[in-house]
Short mmCIF file of C-alpha atoms in Angstrom, two decimals:
data_model
loop_
_atom_site.label_atom_id
_atom_site.label_comp_id
_atom_site.label_asym_id
_atom_site.label_seq_id
_atom_site.Cartn_x
_atom_site.Cartn_y
_atom_site.Cartn_z
CA MET A 1430 9.30 14.63 17.32
CA SER A 1431 12.78 15.96 16.70
CA PHE A 1432 14.77 14.87 13.70
CA ALA A 1433 18.04 16.44 14.80
CA ASN A 1434 21.34 14.56 14.67
CA VAL A 1435 20.02 11.64 12.66
CA SER A 1436 22.07 10.22 9.79
CA PHE A 1437 20.97 8.00 6.96
CA ALA A 1438 22.96 5.36 5.16
CA GLN A 1439 22.73 5.69 1.40
CA THR A 1440 24.43 4.52 -1.76
CA THR A 1441 25.88 6.63 -4.51
CA SER A 1442 23.46 5.06 -7.02
CA THR A 1443 20.40 6.22 -5.08
CA PRO A 1444 18.64 9.30 -6.54
CA ARG A 1445 17.64 12.00 -4.14
CA TYR A 1446 14.02 13.04 -4.07
CA GLY A 1447 12.12 15.45 -1.80
CA ALA A 1448 10.06 14.44 1.25
CA ARG A 1449 6.99 14.61 -0.99
CA LEU A 1450 8.73 12.79 -3.78
CA GLU A 1451 9.66 15.98 -5.63
CA GLY A 1452 11.75 15.08 -8.63
CA PHE A 1453 10.06 11.75 -9.39
CA ASP A 1454 7.66 11.95 -12.29
CA TYR A 1455 4.25 10.28 -12.22
CA PRO A 1456 2.68 8.87 -15.40
CA HIS A 1457 -0.25 11.26 -15.20
CA PRO A 1458 -0.81 14.82 -13.88
CA VAL A 1459 -0.76 14.98 -10.07
CA ARG A 1460 -3.65 16.82 -8.42
CA THR A 1461 -3.95 17.96 -4.81
CA PHE A 1462 -6.82 17.64 -2.35
CA ALA A 1463 -6.38 20.23 0.43
CA PHE A 1464 -8.32 19.52 3.65
CA ALA A 1465 -8.06 19.82 7.43
CA SER A 1466 -7.50 16.78 9.61
CA GLN A 1467 -6.56 16.52 13.31
CA ASP A 1468 -6.34 20.30 13.65
CA GLN A 1469 -3.89 20.87 10.81
CA PRO A 1470 -4.00 21.58 7.05
CA LEU A 1471 -3.00 18.64 4.88
CA GLU A 1472 -2.61 17.88 1.20
CA MET A 1473 -3.38 14.56 -0.41
CA ALA A 1474 -1.86 14.01 -3.86
CA TYR A 1475 -3.85 11.92 -6.29
CA LEU A 1476 -4.27 10.90 -9.88
CA ASP A 1477 -7.66 11.32 -11.59
CA VAL A 1478 -7.48 9.68 -14.99
CA ALA A 1479 -10.42 9.83 -17.33
CA PRO A 1480 -11.15 7.22 -20.03
CA ALA A 1481 -11.64 8.13 -23.68
CA ARG A 1482 -14.98 6.30 -23.66
CA PRO A 1483 -16.48 6.34 -20.14
CA ASN A 1484 -18.57 3.42 -18.93
CA GLY A 1485 -19.91 5.40 -15.96
CA ARG A 1486 -17.92 3.46 -13.36
CA THR A 1487 -15.00 4.52 -11.15
CA VAL A 1488 -12.16 2.46 -9.70
CA VAL A 1489 -10.10 3.66 -6.72
CA LEU A 1490 -6.55 2.24 -6.45
CA LEU A 1491 -4.98 2.13 -2.97
CA HIS A 1492 -1.18 1.71 -2.85
CA GLY A 1493 0.83 -0.43 -0.47
CA LYS A 1494 3.25 0.77 2.21
CA ASN A 1495 6.32 0.52 -0.02
CA PHE A 1496 4.47 1.71 -3.09
CA CYS A 1497 2.86 4.89 -4.49
CA ALA A 1498 0.04 5.81 -6.87
CA ALA A 1499 2.53 5.71 -9.70
CA THR A 1500 3.11 1.98 -9.17
CA TRP A 1501 -0.38 1.40 -10.61
CA ASP A 1502 0.73 2.77 -14.01
CA ALA A 1503 -0.04 -0.32 -16.13
CA THR A 1504 -3.30 -0.99 -14.25
CA ILE A 1505 -4.46 2.60 -14.84
CA THR A 1506 -3.85 2.21 -18.54
CA ALA A 1507 -5.83 -1.03 -18.68
CA LEU A 1508 -8.74 0.34 -16.63
CA THR A 1509 -9.07 3.59 -18.53
CA GLY A 1510 -8.82 1.65 -21.80
CA ALA A 1511 -11.85 -0.36 -20.67
CA GLY A 1512 -13.84 2.81 -19.85
CA TYR A 1513 -13.24 3.22 -16.11
CA ARG A 1514 -12.40 6.49 -14.46
CA VAL A 1515 -9.47 5.88 -12.15
CA ILE A 1516 -8.66 7.63 -8.86
CA ALA A 1517 -5.25 6.75 -7.34
CA PRO A 1518 -4.40 8.68 -4.18
CA ASP A 1519 -1.15 8.87 -2.23
CA GLN A 1520 -2.24 8.46 1.36
CA ILE A 1521 -1.25 11.05 4.01
CA GLY A 1522 2.24 10.11 5.14
CA PHE A 1523 3.27 8.62 1.80
CA CYS A 1524 4.85 9.65 -1.50
CA LYS A 1525 3.63 13.02 -2.80
CA SER A 1526 1.25 13.72 0.06
CA SER A 1527 1.83 15.60 3.36
CA LYS A 1528 3.90 13.92 6.05
CA PRO A 1529 2.79 15.56 9.31
CA PRO A 1530 5.09 14.81 12.22
CA ARG A 1531 2.15 14.66 14.63
CA TYR A 1532 -0.70 12.54 13.27
CA GLN A 1533 -2.69 9.71 14.81
CA TYR A 1534 -2.55 7.22 11.95
CA SER A 1535 -5.33 4.72 11.71
CA PHE A 1536 -6.92 2.79 8.83
CA ALA A 1537 -10.17 4.43 9.81
CA GLN A 1538 -8.63 7.88 9.45
CA LEU A 1539 -7.06 7.06 6.06
CA ALA A 1540 -10.36 5.61 4.87
CA GLY A 1541 -12.07 8.79 6.05
CA ASN A 1542 -9.56 10.90 4.16
CA THR A 1543 -10.12 8.83 1.00
CA HIS A 1544 -13.88 9.03 1.34
CA ALA A 1545 -13.61 12.79 1.74
CA LEU A 1546 -11.57 12.98 -1.49
CA LEU A 1547 -14.25 11.00 -3.36
CA GLU A 1548 -16.97 13.25 -1.99
CA GLN A 1549 -15.00 16.30 -3.14
CA LEU A 1550 -14.84 14.74 -6.62
CA GLY A 1551 -18.58 13.96 -6.63
CA ILE A 1552 -18.06 10.20 -6.61
CA GLU A 1553 -20.77 8.52 -4.56
CA ARG A 1554 -19.88 4.90 -5.31
CA ALA A 1555 -16.75 3.16 -6.62
CA THR A 1556 -14.94 -0.14 -6.84
CA ILE A 1557 -12.11 -0.14 -4.25
CA VAL A 1558 -8.87 -1.95 -5.16
CA GLY A 1559 -6.18 -2.29 -2.52
CA HIS A 1560 -2.67 -3.76 -2.76
CA SER A 1561 -0.52 -4.80 0.22
CA MET A 1562 -1.15 -2.26 3.00
CA GLY A 1563 -3.72 -0.75 0.68
CA GLY A 1564 -5.58 -4.06 1.01
CA MET A 1565 -5.94 -3.52 4.73
CA LEU A 1566 -7.16 0.07 4.01
CA ALA A 1567 -9.51 -1.13 1.29
CA ALA A 1568 -11.08 -3.62 3.67
CA ARG A 1569 -11.51 -0.92 6.31
CA PHE A 1570 -13.00 1.43 3.71
CA ALA A 1571 -15.54 -1.24 2.69
CA LEU A 1572 -16.50 -1.85 6.31
CA GLN A 1573 -16.71 1.83 7.14
CA TYR A 1574 -18.46 3.03 3.91
CA PRO A 1575 -20.43 0.04 2.54
CA GLN A 1576 -22.77 2.36 0.64
CA ALA A 1577 -19.81 3.85 -1.23
CA THR A 1578 -18.25 0.48 -2.10
CA GLU A 1579 -19.46 -1.09 -5.30
CA ARG A 1580 -16.94 -3.96 -5.25
CA LEU A 1581 -13.84 -4.80 -3.18
CA LEU A 1582 -10.72 -6.17 -4.91
CA LEU A 1583 -7.73 -7.13 -2.74
CA VAL A 1584 -4.31 -7.71 -4.32
CA ASN A 1585 -1.92 -9.61 -2.01
CA PRO A 1586 -3.18 -7.65 0.97
CA ILE A 1587 -1.12 -7.76 4.12
CA GLY A 1588 -2.93 -8.28 7.37
CA LEU A 1589 -4.44 -11.64 6.44
CA GLU A 1590 -3.06 -12.75 9.80
CA ASP A 1591 -2.62 -10.99 13.14
CA TRP A 1592 1.15 -10.97 13.57
CA LYS A 1593 0.96 -9.98 17.24
CA ALA A 1594 -1.38 -12.81 17.99
CA GLU A 1595 0.83 -15.22 16.07
CA GLY A 1596 3.76 -14.37 18.37
CA VAL A 1597 5.59 -11.45 16.79
CA PRO A 1598 6.96 -9.25 19.59
CA TRP A 1599 5.77 -5.63 19.92
CA ARG A 1600 8.16 -2.96 18.72
CA SER A 1601 8.14 0.65 19.98
CA LEU A 1602 7.87 3.67 17.71
CA ASP A 1603 11.46 4.51 18.59
CA ALA A 1604 12.52 1.03 17.47
CA TRP A 1605 10.53 1.34 14.24
CA TYR A 1606 12.18 4.71 13.63
CA ALA A 1607 15.69 3.36 14.33
CA ARG A 1608 14.97 0.57 11.82
CA GLU A 1609 13.77 3.00 9.18
CA GLN A 1610 16.95 5.09 9.58
CA LYS A 1611 18.95 2.16 8.20
CA THR A 1612 16.98 2.01 4.95
CA THR A 1613 19.01 2.26 1.77
CA PHE A 1614 18.44 1.65 -1.94
CA ASP A 1615 20.22 -1.70 -1.54
CA SER A 1616 18.30 -2.79 1.52
CA ILE A 1617 15.01 -2.03 -0.19
CA ARG A 1618 15.97 -4.07 -3.24
CA ASP A 1619 17.25 -6.95 -1.15
CA TYR A 1620 14.07 -7.05 0.92
CA GLN A 1621 11.79 -6.94 -2.12
CA ARG A 1622 13.81 -9.51 -4.01
CA THR A 1623 13.61 -11.95 -1.11
CA VAL A 1624 10.10 -11.37 0.23
CA TYR A 1625 8.11 -9.99 -2.68
CA TYR A 1626 9.48 -11.87 -5.73
CA GLY A 1627 10.72 -15.20 -4.41
CA GLY A 1628 14.35 -14.38 -5.26
CA ASP A 1629 13.59 -13.34 -8.83
CA TRP A 1630 14.47 -9.84 -10.05
CA LYS A 1631 13.69 -7.90 -13.18
CA PRO A 1632 15.22 -4.59 -14.31
CA ALA A 1633 11.69 -3.13 -14.50
CA TYR A 1634 11.47 -3.30 -10.70
CA GLU A 1635 14.40 -0.88 -10.22
CA ARG A 1636 12.25 2.15 -10.99
CA TRP A 1637 10.10 1.44 -7.93
CA VAL A 1638 13.08 0.76 -5.68
CA GLN A 1639 14.60 4.12 -6.73
CA MET A 1640 11.25 5.88 -6.12
CA LEU A 1641 11.22 4.66 -2.54
CA GLY A 1642 14.94 4.82 -1.85
CA GLY A 1643 15.22 8.30 -3.28
CA MET A 1644 12.90 9.69 -0.61
CA TYR A 1645 15.07 8.25 2.19
CA ALA A 1646 18.22 9.57 0.50
CA GLY A 1647 16.92 13.09 -0.01
CA ASP A 1648 16.89 16.07 2.31
CA GLY A 1649 13.44 15.04 3.63
CA GLY A 1650 14.55 11.50 4.50
CA LYS A 1651 14.11 12.03 8.23
CA ALA A 1652 10.43 13.01 7.81
CA VAL A 1653 9.92 10.06 5.43
CA ALA A 1654 11.43 7.63 7.95
CA TRP A 1655 9.28 8.99 10.80
CA SER A 1656 6.11 8.70 8.73
CA GLN A 1657 7.09 5.15 7.82
CA ALA A 1658 7.62 4.34 11.50
CA LEU A 1659 4.22 5.71 12.43
CA THR A 1660 2.48 3.79 9.66
CA SER A 1661 4.34 0.58 10.51
CA ASP A 1662 3.00 0.87 14.04
CA MET A 1663 -0.50 1.33 12.56
CA VAL A 1664 -0.20 -1.75 10.37
CA PHE A 1665 1.08 -3.95 13.19
CA ASN A 1666 -1.45 -2.84 15.82
CA GLN A 1667 -4.66 -2.46 13.81
CA PRO A 1668 -5.61 -5.87 12.36
CA VAL A 1669 -8.71 -5.99 10.19
CA VAL A 1670 -8.70 -9.77 9.64
CA TYR A 1671 -11.19 -10.40 12.42
CA GLU A 1672 -13.81 -8.32 10.64
CA PHE A 1673 -13.63 -10.08 7.28
CA PRO A 1674 -17.00 -11.85 7.92
CA CYS A 1675 -18.63 -8.42 8.16
CA ILE A 1676 -17.61 -7.26 4.68
CA ALA A 1677 -20.76 -6.86 2.57
CA ALA A 1678 -19.26 -5.87 -0.75
CA ALA A 1679 -18.73 -8.47 -3.49
CA THR A 1680 -15.03 -9.29 -3.03
CA THR A 1681 -12.26 -10.79 -5.14
CA LEU A 1682 -8.83 -11.70 -3.79
CA PHE A 1683 -5.84 -11.85 -6.12
CA ILE A 1684 -3.07 -13.77 -4.46
CA GLY A 1685 0.46 -14.33 -5.84
CA GLN A 1686 1.46 -17.62 -4.26
CA LYS A 1687 5.17 -16.83 -3.92
CA ASP A 1688 4.55 -13.92 -1.54
CA ARG A 1689 5.94 -14.29 1.98
CA THR A 1690 5.30 -10.77 3.39
CA ALA A 1691 4.82 -10.56 7.18
CA ILE A 1692 5.29 -7.41 9.30
CA GLY A 1693 7.78 -7.89 12.16
CA LYS A 1694 8.99 -11.30 10.94
CA ASP A 1695 12.59 -10.18 11.64
CA LEU A 1696 11.77 -10.01 15.41
CA ALA A 1697 9.85 -13.27 15.57
CA PRO A 1698 11.25 -16.50 17.01
CA PRO A 1699 12.42 -18.84 14.22
CA ASP A 1700 9.49 -21.23 14.51
CA VAL A 1701 7.05 -18.33 14.32
CA ALA A 1702 8.85 -16.57 11.48
CA GLN A 1703 8.81 -19.81 9.43
CA ARG A 1704 5.03 -20.07 9.39
CA LEU A 1705 4.26 -16.36 8.81
CA GLY A 1706 3.38 -14.97 5.38
CA ASP A 1707 2.12 -18.25 3.98
CA TYR A 1708 -0.02 -16.65 1.27
CA PRO A 1709 -1.24 -19.90 -0.34
CA THR A 1710 -2.87 -20.73 2.97
CA LEU A 1711 -3.78 -17.17 3.97
CA GLY A 1712 -5.52 -16.44 0.69
CA LYS A 1713 -7.78 -19.43 1.02
CA ARG A 1714 -8.53 -18.64 4.62
CA ALA A 1715 -9.47 -15.03 3.78
CA ALA A 1716 -11.69 -16.13 0.87
CA ASP A 1717 -13.51 -18.49 3.25
CA ALA A 1718 -13.98 -15.73 5.85
CA ILE A 1719 -15.36 -13.03 3.50
CA PRO A 1720 -18.92 -13.87 2.49
CA GLY A 1721 -19.14 -14.98 -1.15
CA ALA A 1722 -15.53 -13.98 -1.93
CA THR A 1723 -13.80 -15.18 -5.10
CA LEU A 1724 -10.14 -16.25 -4.99
CA VAL A 1725 -7.83 -15.81 -7.97
CA GLU A 1726 -4.39 -17.40 -7.53
CA PHE A 1727 -1.19 -16.73 -9.48
CA ALA A 1728 1.03 -19.75 -8.86
CA ASP A 1729 4.24 -18.19 -10.19
CA LEU A 1730 3.86 -14.62 -8.91
CA GLY A 1731 4.67 -12.90 -5.64
CA HIS A 1732 3.61 -9.83 -3.67
CA SER A 1733 2.91 -7.54 -6.62
CA PRO A 1734 1.17 -9.35 -9.49
CA GLN A 1735 0.34 -6.01 -11.11
CA VAL A 1736 4.07 -5.21 -11.33
CA GLU A 1737 5.39 -8.72 -12.15
CA ALA A 1738 2.88 -9.67 -14.88
CA PRO A 1739 0.81 -6.61 -15.80
CA ALA A 1740 -1.00 -8.07 -18.80
CA ARG A 1741 -2.08 -11.23 -16.97
CA PHE A 1742 -3.06 -9.38 -13.81
CA ASN A 1743 -5.01 -6.69 -15.68
CA ALA A 1744 -6.92 -9.33 -17.63
CA ALA A 1745 -7.94 -11.00 -14.34
CA LEU A 1746 -8.81 -7.62 -12.84
CA LEU A 1747 -11.03 -6.58 -15.72
CA SER A 1748 -12.72 -9.99 -15.70
CA ALA A 1749 -13.53 -9.57 -12.01
CA LEU A 1750 -14.92 -6.09 -12.60
CA GLN A 1751 -17.22 -7.36 -15.32
#
Protein backbone atom coordinates (compact mmCIF):
# COMPACT_ATOMS: atom_id res chain seq x y z
CA MET A 1 0.00 0.00 0.00
CA SER A 2 1.41 3.37 -1.02
CA PHE A 3 0.67 6.44 1.03
CA ALA A 4 2.07 8.92 -1.49
CA ASN A 5 0.21 12.08 -2.48
CA VAL A 6 -2.43 11.82 0.22
CA SER A 7 -3.50 14.92 2.13
CA PHE A 8 -5.34 15.14 5.43
CA ALA A 9 -7.78 17.81 6.54
CA GLN A 10 -6.97 19.11 10.00
CA THR A 11 -7.74 21.99 12.30
CA THR A 12 -5.32 24.33 13.99
CA SER A 13 -6.57 23.20 17.40
CA THR A 14 -5.64 19.58 16.78
CA PRO A 15 -2.42 18.41 18.45
CA ARG A 16 0.00 16.39 16.36
CA TYR A 17 1.03 12.98 17.66
CA GLY A 18 3.14 10.25 16.11
CA ALA A 19 1.79 7.21 14.29
CA ARG A 20 2.26 5.28 17.53
CA LEU A 21 0.77 8.08 19.59
CA GLU A 22 4.15 9.51 20.51
CA GLY A 23 3.62 12.70 22.49
CA PHE A 24 0.43 11.60 24.22
CA ASP A 25 1.00 10.55 27.82
CA TYR A 26 -0.68 7.50 29.34
CA PRO A 27 -1.67 7.41 33.02
CA HIS A 28 0.72 4.52 33.75
CA PRO A 29 4.07 3.33 32.36
CA VAL A 30 3.77 1.82 28.88
CA ARG A 31 5.40 -1.55 28.34
CA THR A 32 6.09 -3.30 25.04
CA PHE A 33 5.50 -6.92 24.03
CA ALA A 34 7.70 -7.78 21.04
CA PHE A 35 6.62 -10.79 18.98
CA ALA A 36 6.46 -12.10 15.43
CA SER A 37 3.17 -12.36 13.55
CA GLN A 38 2.47 -12.94 9.86
CA ASP A 39 6.18 -13.06 9.03
CA GLN A 40 7.07 -9.71 10.55
CA PRO A 41 8.25 -8.31 13.90
CA LEU A 42 5.59 -6.38 15.81
CA GLU A 43 5.28 -4.53 19.09
CA MET A 44 2.17 -4.44 21.24
CA ALA A 45 2.06 -1.64 23.80
CA TYR A 46 0.28 -2.38 27.05
CA LEU A 47 -0.29 -1.26 30.61
CA ASP A 48 0.37 -3.68 33.47
CA VAL A 49 -0.84 -2.05 36.66
CA ALA A 50 -0.40 -3.83 39.98
CA PRO A 51 -2.65 -3.29 43.00
CA ALA A 52 -1.31 -2.32 46.40
CA ARG A 53 -3.12 -5.28 47.96
CA PRO A 54 -3.48 -8.08 45.37
CA ASN A 55 -6.53 -10.34 45.47
CA GLY A 56 -4.90 -12.83 43.08
CA ARG A 57 -7.15 -12.00 40.13
CA THR A 58 -6.40 -10.27 36.81
CA VAL A 59 -8.64 -8.16 34.60
CA VAL A 60 -7.83 -7.53 30.92
CA LEU A 61 -9.30 -4.35 29.42
CA LEU A 62 -9.82 -4.30 25.63
CA HIS A 63 -10.30 -0.88 24.02
CA GLY A 64 -12.71 0.15 21.28
CA LYS A 65 -11.87 1.21 17.73
CA ASN A 66 -11.87 4.92 18.54
CA PHE A 67 -10.27 4.41 21.94
CA CYS A 68 -6.95 3.35 23.49
CA ALA A 69 -5.73 1.68 26.68
CA ALA A 70 -5.49 5.13 28.29
CA THR A 71 -9.26 5.58 27.97
CA TRP A 72 -9.65 3.02 30.76
CA ASP A 73 -7.88 5.36 33.22
CA ALA A 74 -10.68 5.64 35.82
CA THR A 75 -11.54 1.94 35.51
CA ILE A 76 -7.92 0.94 36.10
CA THR A 77 -7.87 3.01 39.28
CA ALA A 78 -11.06 1.39 40.56
CA LEU A 79 -9.92 -2.14 39.73
CA THR A 80 -6.45 -1.84 41.24
CA GLY A 81 -7.98 -0.21 44.30
CA ALA A 82 -10.09 -3.33 44.72
CA GLY A 83 -7.04 -5.62 44.45
CA TYR A 84 -7.10 -6.60 40.77
CA ARG A 85 -4.07 -6.65 38.53
CA VAL A 86 -4.97 -4.86 35.30
CA ILE A 87 -3.62 -5.53 31.81
CA ALA A 88 -4.71 -3.00 29.17
CA PRO A 89 -3.17 -3.56 25.72
CA ASP A 90 -3.25 -1.40 22.62
CA GLN A 91 -4.09 -3.83 19.85
CA ILE A 92 -1.85 -4.09 16.77
CA GLY A 93 -2.93 -1.32 14.41
CA PHE A 94 -4.00 1.01 17.21
CA CYS A 95 -2.62 3.75 19.43
CA LYS A 96 0.92 3.03 20.71
CA SER A 97 1.27 -0.36 18.99
CA SER A 98 2.73 -1.26 15.58
CA LYS A 99 0.74 -0.36 12.48
CA PRO A 100 1.94 -2.78 9.81
CA PRO A 101 0.82 -1.79 6.29
CA ARG A 102 0.41 -5.46 5.33
CA TYR A 103 -1.52 -7.41 7.95
CA GLN A 104 -4.49 -9.73 7.69
CA TYR A 105 -6.62 -8.32 10.49
CA SER A 106 -9.06 -10.65 12.17
CA PHE A 107 -10.58 -10.84 15.61
CA ALA A 108 -9.12 -14.33 15.86
CA GLN A 109 -5.63 -12.91 15.18
CA LEU A 110 -6.03 -10.06 17.69
CA ALA A 111 -7.33 -12.55 20.27
CA GLY A 112 -4.29 -14.72 19.55
CA ASN A 113 -1.98 -11.75 20.02
CA THR A 114 -3.65 -10.90 23.33
CA HIS A 115 -3.45 -14.49 24.53
CA ALA A 116 0.25 -14.57 23.63
CA LEU A 117 0.78 -11.43 25.72
CA LEU A 118 -0.94 -13.01 28.71
CA GLU A 119 1.15 -16.16 28.32
CA GLN A 120 4.30 -14.02 28.21
CA LEU A 121 3.18 -12.42 31.49
CA GLY A 122 2.45 -15.78 33.09
CA ILE A 123 -1.30 -15.15 33.31
CA GLU A 124 -3.23 -18.37 32.75
CA ARG A 125 -6.73 -17.10 33.46
CA ALA A 126 -8.30 -13.63 33.59
CA THR A 127 -11.55 -11.72 33.42
CA ILE A 128 -11.90 -10.19 29.95
CA VAL A 129 -13.58 -6.79 29.65
CA GLY A 130 -14.26 -5.37 26.20
CA HIS A 131 -15.71 -2.02 25.15
CA SER A 132 -17.12 -1.18 21.71
CA MET A 133 -14.94 -3.00 19.12
CA GLY A 134 -13.14 -4.48 22.12
CA GLY A 135 -16.45 -6.18 22.96
CA MET A 136 -16.35 -8.06 19.65
CA LEU A 137 -12.74 -8.98 20.39
CA ALA A 138 -13.55 -10.03 23.96
CA ALA A 139 -16.32 -12.30 22.72
CA ARG A 140 -13.95 -13.87 20.19
CA PHE A 141 -11.32 -14.31 22.91
CA ALA A 142 -13.84 -16.08 25.17
CA LEU A 143 -14.86 -18.38 22.32
CA GLN A 144 -11.29 -19.08 21.25
CA TYR A 145 -9.74 -19.42 24.73
CA PRO A 146 -12.49 -20.54 27.12
CA GLN A 147 -9.96 -22.03 29.52
CA ALA A 148 -8.27 -18.63 29.86
CA THR A 149 -11.51 -16.69 30.38
CA GLU A 150 -12.68 -16.44 33.97
CA ARG A 151 -15.54 -14.05 33.23
CA LEU A 152 -16.64 -11.99 30.21
CA LEU A 153 -17.81 -8.39 30.65
CA LEU A 154 -19.03 -6.48 27.58
CA VAL A 155 -19.43 -2.69 27.68
CA ASN A 156 -21.63 -1.36 24.86
CA PRO A 157 -20.03 -3.81 22.43
CA ILE A 158 -20.54 -3.18 18.75
CA GLY A 159 -21.44 -6.15 16.61
CA LEU A 160 -24.66 -6.98 18.44
CA GLU A 161 -26.18 -7.02 14.96
CA ASP A 162 -24.83 -8.05 11.56
CA TRP A 163 -24.89 -4.77 9.63
CA LYS A 164 -24.35 -6.46 6.27
CA ALA A 165 -27.26 -8.82 6.85
CA GLU A 166 -29.38 -5.87 7.97
CA GLY A 167 -28.88 -4.17 4.61
CA VAL A 168 -25.79 -1.97 4.97
CA PRO A 169 -23.94 -1.97 1.62
CA TRP A 170 -20.41 -3.38 1.38
CA ARG A 171 -17.59 -0.83 1.21
CA SER A 172 -14.19 -1.51 -0.37
CA LEU A 173 -10.90 -0.97 1.45
CA ASP A 174 -10.21 1.92 -0.90
CA ALA A 175 -13.52 3.48 0.10
CA TRP A 176 -12.81 2.96 3.80
CA TYR A 177 -9.40 4.57 3.32
CA ALA A 178 -10.85 7.54 1.42
CA ARG A 179 -13.30 8.04 4.28
CA GLU A 180 -10.55 7.88 6.89
CA GLN A 181 -8.56 10.55 5.01
CA LYS A 182 -11.31 13.07 5.77
CA THR A 183 -11.04 12.57 9.54
CA THR A 184 -10.41 15.73 11.58
CA PHE A 185 -10.56 16.72 15.22
CA ASP A 186 -13.94 18.34 14.55
CA SER A 187 -15.39 15.38 12.66
CA ILE A 188 -14.39 13.03 15.47
CA ARG A 189 -16.05 15.23 18.07
CA ASP A 190 -19.20 15.69 15.98
CA TYR A 191 -19.53 11.95 15.43
CA GLN A 192 -19.01 11.08 19.07
CA ARG A 193 -21.36 13.81 20.29
CA THR A 194 -24.13 12.59 17.99
CA VAL A 195 -23.69 8.81 18.12
CA TYR A 196 -21.97 8.11 21.44
CA TYR A 197 -23.45 10.64 23.82
CA GLY A 198 -26.93 11.42 22.52
CA GLY A 199 -26.03 15.02 21.73
CA ASP A 200 -24.56 15.74 25.17
CA TRP A 201 -20.95 16.86 25.50
CA LYS A 202 -18.64 17.36 28.46
CA PRO A 203 -15.22 19.05 28.48
CA ALA A 204 -13.73 15.82 29.89
CA TYR A 205 -14.35 14.09 26.55
CA GLU A 206 -12.03 16.47 24.69
CA ARG A 207 -8.92 14.67 25.90
CA TRP A 208 -9.97 11.51 24.07
CA VAL A 209 -10.94 13.36 20.90
CA GLN A 210 -7.51 15.02 20.86
CA MET A 211 -5.84 11.65 21.46
CA LEU A 212 -7.45 10.20 18.35
CA GLY A 213 -7.41 13.33 16.20
CA GLY A 214 -3.77 14.01 17.00
CA MET A 215 -2.71 10.75 15.36
CA TYR A 216 -4.49 11.65 12.12
CA ALA A 217 -3.00 15.16 12.18
CA GLY A 218 0.57 14.01 12.80
CA ASP A 219 3.25 12.92 10.37
CA GLY A 220 2.08 9.30 10.68
CA GLY A 221 -1.52 10.13 9.85
CA LYS A 222 -1.47 8.17 6.60
CA ALA A 223 -0.44 4.95 8.35
CA VAL A 224 -3.07 5.57 11.03
CA ALA A 225 -5.79 6.03 8.42
CA TRP A 226 -4.78 2.88 6.54
CA SER A 227 -4.81 0.83 9.75
CA GLN A 228 -8.23 2.23 10.60
CA ALA A 229 -9.48 1.29 7.13
CA LEU A 230 -8.20 -2.27 7.50
CA THR A 231 -9.79 -2.67 10.92
CA SER A 232 -13.09 -1.15 9.76
CA ASP A 233 -13.20 -3.84 7.10
CA MET A 234 -12.53 -6.44 9.81
CA VAL A 235 -15.34 -5.14 12.02
CA PHE A 236 -17.87 -5.02 9.20
CA ASN A 237 -17.09 -8.43 7.71
CA GLN A 238 -16.44 -10.57 10.80
CA PRO A 239 -19.64 -10.71 12.88
CA VAL A 240 -19.50 -12.65 16.12
CA VAL A 241 -23.17 -12.23 17.06
CA TYR A 242 -24.13 -15.63 15.59
CA GLU A 243 -21.82 -17.39 18.04
CA PHE A 244 -23.17 -15.79 21.23
CA PRO A 245 -24.99 -19.04 22.21
CA CYS A 246 -21.58 -20.79 22.26
CA ILE A 247 -20.04 -18.51 24.89
CA ALA A 248 -19.34 -20.57 28.01
CA ALA A 249 -17.97 -17.90 30.35
CA ALA A 250 -20.22 -16.17 32.86
CA THR A 251 -21.12 -12.95 31.02
CA THR A 252 -22.37 -9.50 32.01
CA LEU A 253 -23.43 -6.87 29.50
CA PHE A 254 -23.29 -3.17 30.43
CA ILE A 255 -25.44 -1.21 28.00
CA GLY A 256 -25.84 2.57 27.86
CA GLN A 257 -29.31 2.99 26.43
CA LYS A 258 -28.59 6.22 24.52
CA ASP A 259 -25.99 4.55 22.27
CA ARG A 260 -26.77 4.44 18.55
CA THR A 261 -23.47 3.13 17.14
CA ALA A 262 -23.71 1.15 13.89
CA ILE A 263 -20.87 0.59 11.41
CA GLY A 264 -21.70 1.72 7.88
CA LYS A 265 -24.91 3.48 8.86
CA ASP A 266 -23.93 6.41 6.62
CA LEU A 267 -24.22 4.15 3.54
CA ALA A 268 -27.46 2.46 4.55
CA PRO A 269 -30.85 3.32 3.03
CA PRO A 270 -32.83 5.63 5.37
CA ASP A 271 -35.23 2.92 6.54
CA VAL A 272 -32.30 0.62 7.39
CA ALA A 273 -30.24 3.36 9.06
CA GLN A 274 -33.18 4.30 11.27
CA ARG A 275 -33.41 0.88 12.88
CA LEU A 276 -29.68 0.24 13.30
CA GLY A 277 -27.86 0.73 16.60
CA ASP A 278 -30.96 0.30 18.76
CA TYR A 279 -29.03 -0.61 21.91
CA PRO A 280 -32.04 -0.94 24.24
CA THR A 281 -33.25 -3.75 21.97
CA LEU A 282 -29.84 -5.13 21.03
CA GLY A 283 -28.69 -5.43 24.64
CA LYS A 284 -31.72 -7.51 25.60
CA ARG A 285 -31.34 -9.68 22.51
CA ALA A 286 -27.65 -10.35 23.28
CA ALA A 287 -28.39 -11.16 26.92
CA ASP A 288 -31.01 -13.68 25.79
CA ALA A 289 -28.58 -15.27 23.31
CA ILE A 290 -25.62 -15.70 25.69
CA PRO A 291 -26.31 -18.53 28.15
CA GLY A 292 -26.94 -17.21 31.66
CA ALA A 293 -25.90 -13.64 30.78
CA THR A 294 -26.71 -10.73 33.09
CA LEU A 295 -27.81 -7.38 31.64
CA VAL A 296 -27.00 -4.07 33.35
CA GLU A 297 -28.66 -1.06 31.73
CA PHE A 298 -27.76 2.63 32.13
CA ALA A 299 -30.85 4.54 31.01
CA ASP A 300 -29.17 7.94 30.75
CA LEU A 301 -25.77 6.91 29.32
CA GLY A 302 -24.48 6.27 25.82
CA HIS A 303 -21.67 4.36 24.14
CA SER A 304 -19.01 4.84 26.83
CA PRO A 305 -20.45 4.48 30.35
CA GLN A 306 -16.93 4.21 31.78
CA VAL A 307 -16.15 7.67 30.36
CA GLU A 308 -19.52 9.35 30.97
CA ALA A 309 -20.13 8.23 34.57
CA PRO A 310 -16.96 6.55 35.88
CA ALA A 311 -18.05 6.20 39.52
CA ARG A 312 -21.39 4.61 38.65
CA PHE A 313 -19.93 2.35 35.98
CA ASN A 314 -17.03 1.21 38.16
CA ALA A 315 -19.40 0.35 41.01
CA ALA A 316 -21.44 -1.81 38.63
CA LEU A 317 -18.28 -3.40 37.23
CA LEU A 318 -16.89 -4.29 40.65
CA SER A 319 -20.27 -5.69 41.67
CA ALA A 320 -20.30 -7.95 38.61
CA LEU A 321 -16.76 -9.13 39.33
CA GLN A 322 -17.67 -10.09 42.88
